[in-house]
CSV table of C-alpha atoms in Angstrom, one decimal:
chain,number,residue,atom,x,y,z
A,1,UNK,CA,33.0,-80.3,-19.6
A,2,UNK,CA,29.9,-78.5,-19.9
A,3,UNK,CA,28.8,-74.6,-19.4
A,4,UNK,CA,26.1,-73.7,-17.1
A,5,UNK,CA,24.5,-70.2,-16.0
A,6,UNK,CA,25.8,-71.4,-12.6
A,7,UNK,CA,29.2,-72.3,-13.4
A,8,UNK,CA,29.8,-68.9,-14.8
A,9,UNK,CA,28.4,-67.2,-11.9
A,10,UNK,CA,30.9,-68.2,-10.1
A,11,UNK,CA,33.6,-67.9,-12.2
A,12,UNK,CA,32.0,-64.0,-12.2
A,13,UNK,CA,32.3,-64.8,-8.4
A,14,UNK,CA,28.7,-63.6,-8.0
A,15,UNK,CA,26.5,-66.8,-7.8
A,16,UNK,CA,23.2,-65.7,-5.7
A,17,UNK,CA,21.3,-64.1,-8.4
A,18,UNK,CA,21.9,-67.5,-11.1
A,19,UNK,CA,21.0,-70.0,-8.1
A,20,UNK,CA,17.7,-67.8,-7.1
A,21,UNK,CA,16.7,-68.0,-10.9
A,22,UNK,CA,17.3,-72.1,-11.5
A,23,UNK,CA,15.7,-73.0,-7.9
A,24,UNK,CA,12.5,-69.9,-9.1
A,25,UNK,CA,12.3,-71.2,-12.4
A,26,UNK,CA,12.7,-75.3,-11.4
A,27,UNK,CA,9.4,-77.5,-11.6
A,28,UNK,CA,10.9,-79.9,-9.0
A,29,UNK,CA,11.1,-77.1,-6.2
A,30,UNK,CA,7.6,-76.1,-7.5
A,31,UNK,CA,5.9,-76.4,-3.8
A,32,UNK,CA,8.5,-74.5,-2.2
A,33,UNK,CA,7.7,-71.9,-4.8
A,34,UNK,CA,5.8,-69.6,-2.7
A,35,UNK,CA,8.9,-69.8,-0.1
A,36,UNK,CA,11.2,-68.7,-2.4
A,37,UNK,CA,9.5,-66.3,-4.1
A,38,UNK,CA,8.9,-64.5,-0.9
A,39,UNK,CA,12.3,-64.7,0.6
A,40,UNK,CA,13.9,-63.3,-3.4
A,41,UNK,CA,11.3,-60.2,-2.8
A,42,UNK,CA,13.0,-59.8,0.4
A,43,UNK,CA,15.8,-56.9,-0.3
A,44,UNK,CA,18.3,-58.0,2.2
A,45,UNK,CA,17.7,-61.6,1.7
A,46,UNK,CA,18.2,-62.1,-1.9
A,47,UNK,CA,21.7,-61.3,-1.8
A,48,UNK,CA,22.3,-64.3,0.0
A,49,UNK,CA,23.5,-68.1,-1.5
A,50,UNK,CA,19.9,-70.0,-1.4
A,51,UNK,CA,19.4,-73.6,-1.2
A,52,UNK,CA,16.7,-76.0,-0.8
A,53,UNK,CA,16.3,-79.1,1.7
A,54,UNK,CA,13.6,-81.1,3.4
A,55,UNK,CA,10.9,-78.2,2.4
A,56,UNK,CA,13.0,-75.8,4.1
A,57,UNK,CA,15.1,-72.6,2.5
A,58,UNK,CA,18.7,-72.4,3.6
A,59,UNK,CA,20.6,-69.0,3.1
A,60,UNK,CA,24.4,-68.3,3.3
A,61,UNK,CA,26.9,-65.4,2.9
A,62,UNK,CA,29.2,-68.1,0.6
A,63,UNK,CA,28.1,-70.7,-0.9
A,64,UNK,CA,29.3,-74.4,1.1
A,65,UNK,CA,31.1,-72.0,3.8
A,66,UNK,CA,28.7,-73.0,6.8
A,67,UNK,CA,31.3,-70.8,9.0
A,68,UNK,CA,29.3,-67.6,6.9
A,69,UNK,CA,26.2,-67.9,9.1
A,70,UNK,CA,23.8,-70.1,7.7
A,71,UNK,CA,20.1,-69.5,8.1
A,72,UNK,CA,17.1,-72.1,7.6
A,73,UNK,CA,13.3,-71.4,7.4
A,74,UNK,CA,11.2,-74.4,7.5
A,75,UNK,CA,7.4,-74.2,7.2
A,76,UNK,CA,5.4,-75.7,9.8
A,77,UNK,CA,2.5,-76.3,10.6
A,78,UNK,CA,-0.6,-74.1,10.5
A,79,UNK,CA,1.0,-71.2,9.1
A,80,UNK,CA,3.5,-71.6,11.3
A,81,UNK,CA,7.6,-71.3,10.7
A,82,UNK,CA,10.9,-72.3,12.5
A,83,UNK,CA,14.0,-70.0,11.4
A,84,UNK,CA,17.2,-71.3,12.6
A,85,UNK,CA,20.8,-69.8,12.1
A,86,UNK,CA,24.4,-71.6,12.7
A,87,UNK,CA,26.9,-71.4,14.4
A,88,UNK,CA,24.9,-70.1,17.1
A,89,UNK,CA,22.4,-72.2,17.9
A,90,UNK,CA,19.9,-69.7,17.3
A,91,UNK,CA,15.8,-71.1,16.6
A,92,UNK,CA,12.5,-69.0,17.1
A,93,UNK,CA,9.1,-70.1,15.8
A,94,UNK,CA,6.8,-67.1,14.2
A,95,UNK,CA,3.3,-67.3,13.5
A,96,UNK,CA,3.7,-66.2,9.3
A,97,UNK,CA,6.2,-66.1,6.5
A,98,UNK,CA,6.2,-62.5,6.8
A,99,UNK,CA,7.5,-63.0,10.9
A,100,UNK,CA,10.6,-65.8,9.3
A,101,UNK,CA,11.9,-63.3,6.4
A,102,UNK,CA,12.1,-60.6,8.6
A,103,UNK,CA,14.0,-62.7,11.9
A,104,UNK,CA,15.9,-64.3,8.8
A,105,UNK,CA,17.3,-60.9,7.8
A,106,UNK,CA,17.7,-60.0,11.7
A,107,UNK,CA,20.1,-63.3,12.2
A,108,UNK,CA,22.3,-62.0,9.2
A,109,UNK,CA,22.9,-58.8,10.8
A,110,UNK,CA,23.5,-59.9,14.1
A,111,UNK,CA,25.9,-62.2,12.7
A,112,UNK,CA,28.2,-59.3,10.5
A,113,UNK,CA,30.7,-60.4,7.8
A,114,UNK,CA,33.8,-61.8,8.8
């Protein structure tokens, strides 16, 4: 068995802040750099789980708990982003990044801890 920053995160059962730093600090997520780096700035957003797929930046209360709210941005287009949150059903394009963190942080206040 081997140790990892990550590992003992959650063993300190706080594993946001080591996942923001390995996907921030990780060459193979280097184009979604920019994404990232703006949604960590984001005060109420960093808090959250992150994860990567597809180009797009998933966010959750508890990490593999998709009943927490989960919230995607995905670039688009132009500028353009899509920000989705489940359960719910909830999508809204934006026209900037700016636009997605802010309806990002909106969809995990109008979905409140359980």
């Amino acid at each position: 068995m081997s140790w990892s920053e990550l590992a003992q995160a959650f063993e300190d059962s706080d594993p946001a802040p080591a996942k923001w730093r390995e996907l921030l600090s990780s060459e193979w997520h280097l184009p979604d750099r920019p994404l990232l780096q703006a949604a960590h700035a984001h005060p109420q957003l960093r808090k959250f789980w992150p994860d990567t797929s597809h180009r797009s930046l998933m966010l959750c209360r508890t990490p593999f708990d998709l009943e927490s709210a989960l919230v995607k941005i995905w670039p688009l287009e132009e500028g353009r982003y899509r920000v989705t949150m489940t359960p719910g059903g909830f999508w809204r394009e934006v026209p900037s990044l700016s636009a997605a963190l802010e309806v990002a942080a909106a969809c995990f206040v109008s979905h409140p801890d359980s």
